[in-house]
Tab-separated table of C-alpha atoms and ligand atoms in Angstrom:
chain	number	residue	atom	x	y	z
J	1	MET	CA	-2.472	-17.453	-20.661
J	2	THR	CA	0.310	-16.019	-18.612
J	3	ASP	CA	3.442	-14.391	-20.389
J	4	THR	CA	5.981	-16.042	-18.036
J	5	LEU	CA	8.706	-13.572	-16.590
J	6	ASP	CA	11.559	-13.964	-17.600
J	7	THR	CA	13.527	-13.804	-14.010
J	8	THR	CA	17.211	-14.423	-14.626
J	9	THR	CA	18.842	-12.042	-17.393
J	10	PRO	CA	16.610	-8.817	-17.854
J	11	SER	CA	17.533	-6.971	-20.676
J	12	THR	CA	17.709	-3.960	-19.509
J	13	THR	CA	20.252	-4.383	-16.226
J	14	SER	CA	23.498	-5.104	-16.822
J	15	THR	CA	23.757	-8.310	-14.529
J	16	PRO	CA	21.309	-10.879	-14.502
J	17	VAL	CA	19.856	-11.606	-10.883
J	18	ALA	CA	18.900	-15.139	-10.143
J	19	GLN	CA	15.549	-15.524	-8.705
J	20	GLU	CA	16.913	-17.397	-5.336
J	21	ARG	CA	17.827	-16.583	-1.775
J	22	ARG	CA	21.243	-16.492	-1.134
J	23	ILE	CA	23.577	-15.292	2.240
J	24	VAL	CA	27.157	-15.119	1.809
J	25	THR	CA	27.872	-12.673	4.374
J	26	ALA	CA	26.842	-11.436	8.178
J	27	VAL	CA	23.483	-9.784	7.733
J	28	PRO	CA	24.385	-6.493	6.653
J	29	GLY	CA	27.507	-6.949	5.558
J	30	PRO	CA	31.088	-5.183	5.656
J	31	ARG	CA	30.152	-2.918	2.728
J	32	SER	CA	26.424	-2.281	3.957
J	33	GLN	CA	27.826	-1.522	7.410
J	34	ALA	CA	30.379	0.850	5.716
J	35	ILE	CA	27.582	2.741	3.590
J	36	HIS	CA	25.786	3.335	6.984
J	37	ALA	CA	28.317	4.775	9.379
J	38	ARG	CA	28.891	6.870	6.203
J	39	ARG	CA	24.659	7.434	6.535
J	40	THR	CA	24.580	7.977	10.005
J	41	ALA	CA	26.637	11.475	9.426
J	42	VAL	CA	24.337	12.930	6.796
J	43	VAL	CA	20.898	11.510	7.042
J	44	SER	CA	18.329	12.720	9.591
J	45	ASP	CA	17.930	9.691	11.870
J	46	GLY	CA	14.143	10.587	11.769
J	47	VAL	CA	14.283	8.689	8.590
J	48	THR	CA	14.777	4.852	9.432
J	49	SER	CA	15.664	1.679	7.621
J	50	VAL	CA	14.159	-1.683	8.774
J	51	LEU	CA	17.153	-3.243	7.715
J	52	PRO	CA	20.169	-1.916	6.550
J	53	VAL	CA	21.565	-3.916	4.081
J	54	TYR	CA	22.038	-1.106	0.826
J	55	ILE	CA	20.464	-2.623	-1.969
J	56	GLU	CA	22.554	-2.500	-5.346
J	57	ARG	CA	20.032	-4.422	-8.021
J	58	ALA	CA	16.975	-6.094	-7.960
J	59	HIS	CA	15.047	-7.561	-10.026
J	60	GLY	CA	11.625	-9.918	-9.716
J	61	GLY	CA	10.596	-10.783	-6.387
J	62	ILE	CA	14.795	-10.478	-5.556
J	63	VAL	CA	16.588	-7.541	-4.169
J	64	VAL	CA	20.953	-7.877	-3.842
J	65	ASP	CA	22.649	-6.215	-1.646
J	66	VAL	CA	26.559	-4.540	-2.106
J	67	ASP	CA	27.792	-8.187	-0.177
J	68	GLY	CA	26.859	-9.784	-2.592
J	69	ASN	CA	23.237	-11.032	-0.610
J	70	GLN	CA	20.206	-11.992	-2.441
J	71	PHE	CA	16.889	-11.290	-0.247
J	72	ILE	CA	13.392	-12.881	-1.383
J	73	ASP	CA	11.621	-9.390	-1.002
J	74	LEU	CA	7.818	-10.014	0.611
J	75	GLY	CA	7.980	-6.529	1.260
J	76	ALA	CA	8.041	-4.854	-2.463
J	77	GLY	CA	9.255	-1.275	-0.962
J	78	ILE	CA	5.618	-1.758	0.815
J	79	GLY	CA	3.495	-2.631	-2.265
J	80	VAL	CA	5.392	-0.335	-4.762
J	81	THR	CA	7.244	-2.963	-7.091
J	82	THR	CA	3.864	-4.649	-7.299
J	83	ILE	CA	4.609	-5.919	-11.238
J	84	GLY	CA	8.255	-6.876	-10.311
J	85	HIS	CA	11.641	-4.893	-9.410
J	86	THR	CA	13.070	-3.703	-12.653
J	87	GLU	CA	10.178	-5.218	-14.649
J	88	GLU	CA	11.917	-5.088	-18.324
J	89	SER	CA	8.899	-2.906	-19.927
J	90	VAL	CA	8.694	-0.709	-17.552
J	91	VAL	CA	12.386	-0.228	-17.453
J	92	ASP	CA	12.539	0.262	-21.105
J	93	ALA	CA	9.405	2.891	-21.456
J	94	ILE	CA	11.353	5.085	-18.922
J	95	ARG	CA	14.460	4.672	-20.668
J	96	GLN	CA	12.787	5.760	-23.792
J	97	GLN	CA	10.839	8.264	-21.933
J	98	ALA	CA	13.820	9.559	-20.258
J	99	GLY	CA	15.487	10.289	-23.947
J	100	ASP	CA	12.505	12.385	-25.200
J	101	VAL	CA	11.434	14.684	-22.603
J	102	LEU	CA	11.964	14.626	-18.910
J	103	HIS	CA	9.944	17.978	-17.776
J	104	THR	CA	7.512	20.565	-18.702
J	105	LEU	CA	5.266	21.096	-16.712
J	106	PHE	CA	1.818	20.230	-17.261
J	107	THR	CA	0.408	23.115	-16.263
J	108	ILE	CA	2.529	24.936	-18.554
J	109	THR	CA	2.792	22.924	-21.496
J	110	PRO	CA	1.368	19.123	-21.061
J	111	TYR	CA	2.024	16.071	-22.952
J	112	GLU	CA	0.485	12.766	-24.140
J	113	GLU	CA	1.303	10.487	-20.967
J	114	TYR	CA	-0.196	12.343	-18.165
J	115	VAL	CA	-3.961	12.021	-20.152
J	116	ARG	CA	-3.020	8.484	-21.273
J	117	VAL	CA	-2.752	7.635	-17.351
J	118	ALA	CA	-5.956	9.161	-16.379
J	119	GLU	CA	-7.760	7.381	-19.256
J	120	LEU	CA	-6.412	4.500	-17.506
J	121	LEU	CA	-7.376	5.128	-14.389
J	122	ALA	CA	-10.857	6.321	-15.748
J	123	GLU	CA	-11.334	2.906	-17.030
J	124	HIS	CA	-10.336	0.493	-13.546
J	125	THR	CA	-11.418	2.475	-10.956
J	126	PRO	CA	-14.418	0.992	-10.314
J	127	GLY	CA	-17.847	2.874	-11.393
J	128	ASP	CA	-19.314	3.147	-14.904
J	129	PHE	CA	-19.632	7.019	-14.858
J	130	ALA	CA	-17.467	10.004	-16.250
J	131	LYS	CA	-14.230	10.286	-14.011
J	132	LYS	CA	-11.338	12.940	-14.331
J	133	SER	CA	-7.814	12.485	-12.054
J	134	VAL	CA	-5.243	15.027	-11.373
J	135	LEU	CA	-1.673	13.226	-10.625
J	136	VAL	CA	0.445	14.634	-7.566
J	137	ASN	CA	3.774	13.193	-6.490
J	138	SER	CA	3.187	11.412	-3.405
J	139	GLY	CA	0.105	8.894	-1.374
J	140	ALA	CA	0.161	11.724	1.279
J	141	GLU	CA	-0.154	14.499	-1.386
J	142	ALA	CA	-3.221	12.311	-3.606
J	143	VAL	CA	-4.846	12.320	0.268
J	144	GLU	CA	-4.478	16.029	1.062
J	145	ASN	CA	-5.830	16.808	-2.634
J	146	GLY	CA	-8.902	14.313	-2.106
J	147	VAL	CA	-9.731	16.060	0.802
J	148	LYS	CA	-9.300	19.313	-0.732
J	149	ILE	CA	-11.500	18.709	-4.059
J	150	ALA	CA	-14.211	17.037	-1.189
J	151	ARG	CA	-14.601	20.112	0.431
J	152	LYS	CA	-14.504	22.147	-2.823
J	153	TYR	CA	-17.297	20.257	-3.914
J	154	THR	CA	-19.266	20.095	-0.882
J	155	GLY	CA	-18.549	23.480	0.990
J	156	ARG	CA	-18.219	21.604	4.419
J	157	ARG	CA	-15.272	21.954	6.313
J	158	ALA	CA	-15.085	18.609	8.480
J	159	ILE	CA	-13.009	14.813	7.495
J	160	ALA	CA	-13.876	11.844	9.504
J	161	VAL	CA	-11.299	8.454	9.142
J	162	LEU	CA	-11.194	5.200	10.593
J	163	ASP	CA	-9.556	4.144	13.344
J	164	HIS	CA	-6.093	1.742	13.033
J	165	GLY	CA	-6.023	3.836	9.391
J	166	TYR	CA	-2.772	5.655	8.221
J	167	HIS	CA	-2.828	8.455	5.427
J	168	GLY	CA	0.767	9.618	5.184
J	169	ARG	CA	3.403	12.118	6.982
J	170	THR	CA	2.313	15.498	6.114
J	171	ASN	CA	0.685	17.707	8.391
J	172	LEU	CA	-2.969	17.075	7.457
J	173	THR	CA	-2.388	13.348	6.855
J	174	MET	CA	-0.831	13.275	10.467
J	175	ALA	CA	-3.926	14.138	11.834
J	176	MET	CA	-5.752	11.984	9.746
J	177	ASN	CA	-3.251	8.885	11.369
J	178	TYR	CA	-4.630	6.588	14.062
J	179	LYS	CA	-1.064	6.596	15.621
J	180	ALA	CA	0.471	9.023	16.888
J	181	ALA	CA	4.054	7.619	17.394
J	182	PRO	CA	6.235	7.860	15.300
J	183	TYR	CA	4.723	9.682	12.839
J	184	ALA	CA	3.050	13.100	14.864
J	185	THR	CA	4.642	12.744	17.905
J	186	GLY	CA	5.927	16.147	18.813
J	187	TYR	CA	5.346	17.644	15.041
J	188	GLY	CA	2.137	19.620	16.216
J	189	PRO	CA	0.117	21.413	16.161
J	190	PHE	CA	-2.073	19.613	13.642
J	191	ALA	CA	-4.876	20.226	11.239
J	192	GLY	CA	-8.563	20.573	12.392
J	193	ASP	CA	-11.717	19.222	11.807
J	194	VAL	CA	-10.273	15.678	11.373
J	195	TYR	CA	-12.368	13.364	13.181
J	196	HIS	CA	-11.150	9.504	13.886
J	197	ALA	CA	-14.723	7.056	13.914
J	198	PRO	CA	-14.758	3.542	14.852
J	199	ASN	CA	-13.286	0.792	12.345
J	200	SER	CA	-14.394	-2.309	11.690
J	201	TYR	CA	-12.201	-5.395	13.373
J	202	PRO	CA	-13.597	-8.594	12.958
J	203	TYR	CA	-10.907	-10.263	14.752
J	204	HIS	CA	-11.020	-8.215	17.684
J	205	ASP	CA	-14.769	-6.565	18.070
J	206	GLY	CA	-16.694	-9.438	16.762
J	207	LEU	CA	-19.021	-7.324	15.605
J	208	THR	CA	-20.961	-7.856	12.120
J	209	GLY	CA	-20.982	-5.533	9.217
J	210	GLU	CA	-24.225	-4.309	10.048
J	211	GLN	CA	-23.338	-3.753	13.713
J	212	ALA	CA	-19.722	-1.741	13.077
J	213	ALA	CA	-21.873	0.443	10.218
J	214	ALA	CA	-24.569	1.305	12.621
J	215	ARG	CA	-21.939	2.590	15.655
J	216	THR	CA	-19.762	3.859	12.904
J	217	ILE	CA	-22.480	5.794	11.351
J	218	ALA	CA	-23.677	7.296	15.024
J	219	TYR	CA	-20.657	8.150	15.943
J	220	LEU	CA	-20.529	10.240	12.801
J	221	GLU	CA	-24.017	11.578	13.037
J	222	LYS	CA	-23.443	12.848	16.745
J	223	ARG	CA	-20.052	13.672	16.483
J	224	ILE	CA	-20.014	15.837	13.288
J	225	GLY	CA	-23.389	15.787	11.783
J	226	ALA	CA	-23.656	15.012	8.268
J	227	VAL	CA	-24.030	18.495	6.968
J	228	ASP	CA	-21.006	19.779	7.887
J	229	LEU	CA	-19.143	16.690	6.856
J	230	ALA	CA	-17.262	16.825	3.056
J	231	CYS	CA	-15.871	13.166	3.007
J	232	LEU	CA	-14.946	10.014	4.619
J	233	VAL	CA	-11.739	8.462	4.103
J	234	VAL	CA	-11.318	5.048	4.491
J	235	GLU	CA	-8.895	2.012	3.308
J	236	PRO	CA	-10.946	-0.797	1.960
J	237	ILE	CA	-7.881	-2.943	3.491
J	238	GLN	CA	-6.336	-1.141	6.512
J	239	GLY	CA	-2.542	-1.541	5.210
J	240	GLU	CA	-0.036	0.361	8.543
J	241	GLY	CA	-3.109	-1.006	10.147
J	242	GLY	CA	-2.263	-4.356	9.960
J	243	PHE	CA	-4.208	-5.397	6.886
J	244	VAL	CA	-7.518	-5.355	8.450
J	245	VAL	CA	-10.177	-6.370	6.390
J	246	PRO	CA	-13.445	-5.217	7.944
J	247	ALA	CA	-16.944	-6.851	8.616
J	248	GLU	CA	-18.438	-8.216	5.589
J	249	GLY	CA	-20.981	-5.117	4.338
J	250	PHE	CA	-19.765	-2.849	7.126
J	251	LEU	CA	-18.128	0.160	4.337
J	252	PRO	CA	-21.169	-0.782	1.779
J	253	ALA	CA	-23.015	0.605	4.501
J	254	LEU	CA	-20.870	3.438	5.021
J	255	GLN	CA	-20.969	4.483	1.340
J	256	ASP	CA	-24.764	4.305	1.053
J	257	TRP	CA	-24.851	6.777	4.362
J	258	CYS	CA	-22.355	9.063	2.558
J	259	THR	CA	-24.660	9.314	-0.663
J	260	ALA	CA	-27.891	9.438	1.393
J	261	ASN	CA	-26.289	12.790	2.995
J	262	GLY	CA	-23.959	14.106	0.547
J	263	VAL	CA	-20.855	12.954	1.931
J	264	VAL	CA	-18.060	12.139	-0.686
J	265	PHE	CA	-17.030	8.634	0.194
J	266	ILE	CA	-13.086	8.190	-0.604
J	267	ALA	CA	-11.252	5.095	-1.045
J	268	ASP	CA	-7.532	5.536	-0.187
J	269	GLU	CA	-6.430	2.816	-2.319
J	270	ILE	CA	-2.592	4.115	-2.297
J	271	GLN	CA	-1.624	0.107	-0.763
J	272	SER	CA	-4.184	-2.270	-1.542
J	273	GLY	CA	-4.458	-0.736	-5.372
J	274	MET	CA	-3.414	-1.401	-8.786
J	275	ALA	CA	-3.836	-5.004	-8.837
J	276	ARG	CA	-2.626	-6.197	-5.074
J	277	THR	CA	-5.751	-7.666	-4.076
J	278	GLY	CA	-6.150	-9.944	-7.589
J	279	ALA	CA	-8.689	-6.680	-8.188
J	280	TYR	CA	-7.557	-3.666	-9.577
J	281	PHE	CA	-8.975	-1.735	-6.657
J	282	ALA	CA	-9.557	-3.412	-3.532
J	283	SER	CA	-12.750	-1.715	-3.685
J	284	GLU	CA	-14.338	-4.367	-6.237
J	285	HIS	CA	-13.827	-7.262	-3.296
J	286	LEU	CA	-15.907	-5.345	-1.024
J	287	GLY	CA	-18.971	-4.242	-3.235
J	288	LEU	CA	-17.919	-0.525	-3.062
J	289	VAL	CA	-17.702	2.395	-5.790
J	290	PRO	CA	-15.876	4.927	-4.346
J	291	ASP	CA	-16.837	8.339	-5.321
J	292	LEU	CA	-13.339	9.105	-5.852
J	293	VAL	CA	-10.379	6.478	-5.765
J	294	LEU	CA	-6.671	7.307	-4.255
J	295	SER	CA	-3.910	5.422	-5.885
J	296	ALA	CA	-0.122	6.242	-5.377
J	297	LYS	CA	2.616	3.124	-4.287
J	298	GLY	CA	2.196	0.350	-7.422
J	299	ILE	CA	0.614	2.684	-9.521
J	300	ALA	CA	4.321	3.747	-11.661
J	301	GLY	CA	6.490	0.463	-10.912
J	302	GLY	CA	8.650	2.029	-8.442
J	303	LEU	CA	8.456	5.844	-9.729
J	304	PRO	CA	7.070	8.217	-7.417
J	305	LEU	CA	3.411	8.832	-9.192
J	306	ALA	CA	-0.186	9.292	-7.163
J	307	ALA	CA	-3.515	9.870	-8.254
J	308	VAL	CA	-7.418	11.332	-7.274
J	309	THR	CA	-9.305	9.513	-9.405
J	310	GLY	CA	-13.619	9.850	-9.413
J	311	ARG	CA	-16.950	11.330	-10.451
J	312	ALA	CA	-16.134	14.415	-13.012
J	313	GLU	CA	-18.682	16.936	-11.646
J	314	ILE	CA	-16.501	16.358	-8.211
J	315	MET	CA	-13.627	16.765	-9.932
J	316	ASP	CA	-14.356	19.877	-12.030
J	317	ALA	CA	-15.758	21.693	-8.618
J	318	SER	CA	-12.295	22.986	-8.194
J	319	GLN	CA	-11.339	26.447	-9.782
J	320	PRO	CA	-8.826	26.395	-12.998
J	321	GLY	CA	-5.289	26.802	-11.169
J	322	GLY	CA	-6.617	25.097	-8.159
J	323	LEU	CA	-4.644	21.551	-8.183
J	324	GLY	CA	-1.507	20.628	-9.482
J	325	GLY	CA	2.183	20.777	-9.003
J	326	THR	CA	5.932	21.386	-10.387
J	327	PHE	CA	6.378	17.485	-10.486
J	328	GLY	CA	2.946	16.142	-10.517
J	329	GLY	CA	2.243	13.834	-13.405
J	330	ASN	CA	6.263	13.415	-14.408
J	331	PRO	CA	6.475	12.254	-17.923
J	332	VAL	CA	8.511	9.840	-17.373
J	333	ALA	CA	7.094	8.190	-14.341
J	334	CYS	CA	3.842	8.758	-16.495
J	335	ALA	CA	5.470	6.371	-19.266
J	336	ALA	CA	6.868	3.704	-16.314
J	337	SER	CA	2.696	3.608	-15.164
J	338	VAL	CA	1.144	3.023	-18.436
J	339	ALA	CA	3.626	0.301	-18.869
J	340	VAL	CA	2.375	-1.250	-15.789
J	341	PHE	CA	-1.093	-1.206	-16.742
J	342	ASP	CA	0.072	-2.694	-19.702
J	343	ALA	CA	2.022	-5.662	-17.940
J	344	ILE	CA	-0.873	-6.131	-15.991
J	345	GLU	CA	-3.025	-7.220	-18.803
J	346	ARG	CA	-0.371	-8.541	-20.490
J	347	ARG	CA	1.249	-11.071	-17.800
J	348	SER	CA	-2.415	-11.671	-15.946
J	349	LEU	CA	-1.494	-10.384	-13.217
J	350	LEU	CA	-4.580	-9.776	-11.678
J	351	GLY	CA	-4.831	-14.210	-11.468
J	352	GLU	CA	-0.750	-13.823	-10.121
J	353	ALA	CA	-2.302	-12.007	-6.977
J	354	THR	CA	-4.978	-14.499	-6.565
J	355	ARG	CA	-2.609	-17.833	-6.930
J	356	ILE	CA	0.177	-15.712	-4.304
J	357	GLY	CA	-2.860	-15.117	-1.756
J	358	ASN	CA	-3.817	-19.399	-2.239
J	359	THR	CA	-0.109	-19.773	-1.922
J	360	LEU	CA	0.347	-17.796	0.778
J	361	THR	CA	-3.166	-18.302	2.771
J	362	ALA	CA	-2.393	-21.966	2.658
J	363	ALA	CA	0.730	-21.971	4.004
J	364	LEU	CA	0.596	-20.038	6.193
J	365	ASN	CA	-2.664	-21.149	7.824
J	366	GLY	CA	-0.503	-24.481	8.198
J	367	LEU	CA	1.761	-22.197	10.552
J	368	ALA	CA	-1.257	-21.397	12.273
J	369	GLU	CA	-1.945	-24.951	13.251
J	370	LYS	CA	1.097	-25.339	14.372
J	371	TYR	CA	1.863	-21.962	16.494
J	372	ASP	CA	-0.957	-21.284	18.827
J	373	ILE	CA	0.413	-17.738	19.170
J	374	ILE	CA	-0.745	-16.428	15.165
J	375	GLY	CA	-4.160	-15.584	15.927
J	376	GLU	CA	-5.739	-14.844	12.557
J	377	VAL	CA	-4.671	-15.266	8.963
J	378	ARG	CA	-6.321	-13.048	6.821
J	379	GLY	CA	-6.184	-10.331	3.636
J	380	ILE	CA	-7.054	-10.605	-0.245
J	381	GLY	CA	-4.945	-11.787	-2.360
J	382	ALA	CA	-1.057	-10.572	-2.704
J	383	MET	CA	-1.799	-8.707	0.383
J	384	ILE	CA	-1.661	-11.177	3.190
J	385	ALA	CA	-1.241	-10.510	7.170
J	386	ILE	CA	-0.626	-13.106	10.385
J	387	GLU	CA	-1.436	-11.429	14.108
J	388	LEU	CA	0.863	-12.490	17.034
J	389	VAL	CA	-0.810	-12.907	20.225
J	390	GLN	CA	0.877	-13.884	23.733
J	391	PRO	CA	0.739	-17.823	24.054
J	392	GLY	CA	-2.972	-18.953	24.888
J	393	THR	CA	-4.784	-15.126	24.616
J	394	GLY	CA	-5.409	-16.761	20.745
J	395	SER	CA	-9.400	-17.249	22.006
J	396	THR	CA	-9.689	-15.013	24.784
J	397	THR	CA	-7.698	-11.061	25.319
J	398	LYS	CA	-6.018	-11.791	22.266
J	399	GLU	CA	-3.206	-9.615	23.473
J	400	PRO	CA	-0.416	-8.568	21.087
J	401	ASN	CA	2.988	-9.719	20.695
J	402	ALA	CA	5.296	-7.531	18.882
J	403	ALA	CA	8.245	-9.216	20.710
J	404	ALA	CA	7.632	-12.032	18.819
J	405	VAL	CA	6.922	-10.220	15.236
J	406	ASN	CA	10.489	-8.332	15.521
J	407	ALA	CA	12.023	-11.725	16.504
J	408	ILE	CA	10.938	-13.240	13.406
J	409	ALA	CA	11.180	-10.549	11.096
J	410	ALA	CA	14.590	-10.068	12.572
J	411	ALA	CA	15.817	-13.797	12.256
J	412	ALA	CA	14.149	-14.284	8.748
J	413	ALA	CA	16.235	-11.137	7.496
J	414	GLN	CA	19.505	-13.322	8.864
J	415	GLN	CA	17.989	-15.921	6.470
J	416	GLY	CA	17.463	-13.950	3.853
J	417	VAL	CA	13.765	-13.236	3.370
J	418	LEU	CA	12.138	-9.543	3.952
J	419	VAL	CA	9.076	-9.459	5.608
J	420	LEU	CA	7.357	-6.577	7.008
J	421	THR	CA	5.647	-5.641	10.388
J	422	ALA	CA	2.284	-3.737	10.823
J	423	GLY	CA	-0.289	-2.926	13.070
J	424	THR	CA	-1.424	-0.318	15.743
J	425	TYR	CA	0.518	-3.013	18.434
J	426	GLY	CA	3.372	-4.048	16.115
J	427	ASN	CA	2.164	-7.060	15.907
J	428	VAL	CA	1.348	-7.877	12.624
J	429	LEU	CA	3.829	-9.590	10.165
J	430	ARG	CA	2.569	-8.208	6.747
J	431	PHE	CA	3.278	-10.315	3.409
J	432	LEU	CA	3.347	-7.797	0.126
J	433	PRO	CA	5.816	-9.423	-2.300
J	434	SER	CA	5.587	-8.399	-5.767
J	435	LEU	CA	3.590	-10.263	-8.009
J	436	ALA	CA	6.849	-12.145	-9.982
J	437	VAL	CA	7.016	-13.953	-6.654
J	438	THR	CA	7.168	-17.679	-7.659
J	439	ASP	CA	4.975	-20.107	-5.480
J	440	GLU	CA	8.612	-21.658	-4.966
J	441	LEU	CA	10.237	-18.164	-3.542
J	442	LEU	CA	7.113	-18.323	-1.449
J	443	ALA	CA	7.689	-21.981	-0.147
J	444	ASP	CA	11.464	-21.171	0.568
J	445	ALA	CA	10.375	-18.424	2.373
J	446	ILE	CA	7.563	-19.639	4.275
J	447	GLU	CA	10.369	-22.828	5.302
J	448	VAL	CA	12.101	-19.686	6.833
J	449	ILE	CA	9.328	-18.391	8.589
J	450	ASP	CA	8.697	-21.829	9.983
J	451	GLN	CA	11.912	-22.139	11.456
J	452	ALA	CA	11.784	-18.641	13.162
J	453	PHE	CA	8.538	-19.635	14.792
J	454	ALA	CA	10.266	-22.802	15.505
J	455	ALA	CA	13.156	-21.255	17.023
J	456	LEU	CA	11.026	-18.610	19.790
A	1	PLP	C1	1.395	4.562	2.058
A	1	PLP	C2	0.357	5.179	2.219
A	1	PLP	C3	0.200	6.503	2.271
A	1	PLP	C4	1.053	7.216	2.196
A	1	PLP	O1	1.535	7.543	0.856
A	1	PLP	P1	2.968	8.396	0.719
A	1	PLP	O2	3.551	7.933	-0.832
A	1	PLP	O3	3.956	7.206	1.177
A	1	PLP	O4	2.880	9.606	0.891
A	1	PLP	C5	-1.446	6.737	2.146
A	1	PLP	N1	-2.187	6.160	2.771
A	1	PLP	C6	-1.704	4.738	2.701
A	1	PLP	C7	-3.214	3.773	2.737
A	1	PLP	C8	-0.818	4.074	2.468
A	1	PLP	O5	-0.659	2.965	2.345
């Protein structure tokens, strides 16, 4: 049974947030514009904002800006507020923990919440073997640690990633991303020994999983050589790359090859994990049991927390003191994460992700019938995207249509629907709502997007 979320009067915030779209000023409104003017004086231009409306409150599937405009949030802070904005039990857990202890540093005097998060990760990541974790602050830091741990365990130097992948903005992860602009342009020199292997992108390459895997494995063997390869880092469903779901069998074949060759298989589930796809981790849908799983984004309901979780013998290869950091596994973030795991069970959120996937897929397939620039509808659970192509190229060259994506996202924002873009060519609209979003809100948002397509 689904324990329905009280979507109107959160116990823990002062003003209720009605779960409805409401636009009362221009977007952005005068108050947002005033803050934006102050921001441009003091915040680096290197930090951008998709939509410069300044948010004052949020609950469930709605964010409210300082001018009183209410947006249906189909981005959830890029898959962070997966269980809903200001979820009551998470906010309560944060308040409680904040009053008890804010920080000691786990590597000085530890606390139970860190251990509890590691237990929950061991329980809910794929695989029946003994698992251990290290907690850190951000997704990129989890990737860095995953690579570090794999190198230590294998004693090998090289790391491999897949084309169209995204792994972060630190020095190592910049080298691991497919896209240079804007993430890496001008920031080099970059970390060495990072190799980019072909991915599986069924809409474009037309290959079966078996064919695509053969191509990737040939690259790994010829270009690197298994004896020098510490790990292969893959996103089960590529996030920034445009929610690319690989052909069936592609990733299991790569995992088998890794296992046979002593290469650590690392699943970057930072965007696809934590109930987003209707399973705790997307690996489960694809038949993967990674050696290491990286989680972040949705893991703590909006607080900064990330983890590397995996086979105990790999995690224990590091010397004492080799892993950790000042803020890693902060007690408040851990308390929030424990509440997130609890809410996923209590509110049957895996089922909610599946519901959202069904609703979105049906609605977007409906739009694809009407608008021929929608080349493909794809994704799993509450991680669905449409790839837009130039008119008339959908069954031939599939030319990317970033202009249409930008126009639709901008038009939707004006009407109170916040939808994110993605894709190496910027031609993907991605739907990454919180699992608290109702079918009514989704229908309303799709109606707005339908009108935006019609107006193109
Ligand atoms: C967001 C993301 C990262 C980086 O996480 P940060 O917390 O922004 O450092 C890494 N991998 C994937 C798949 C992501 O979506």
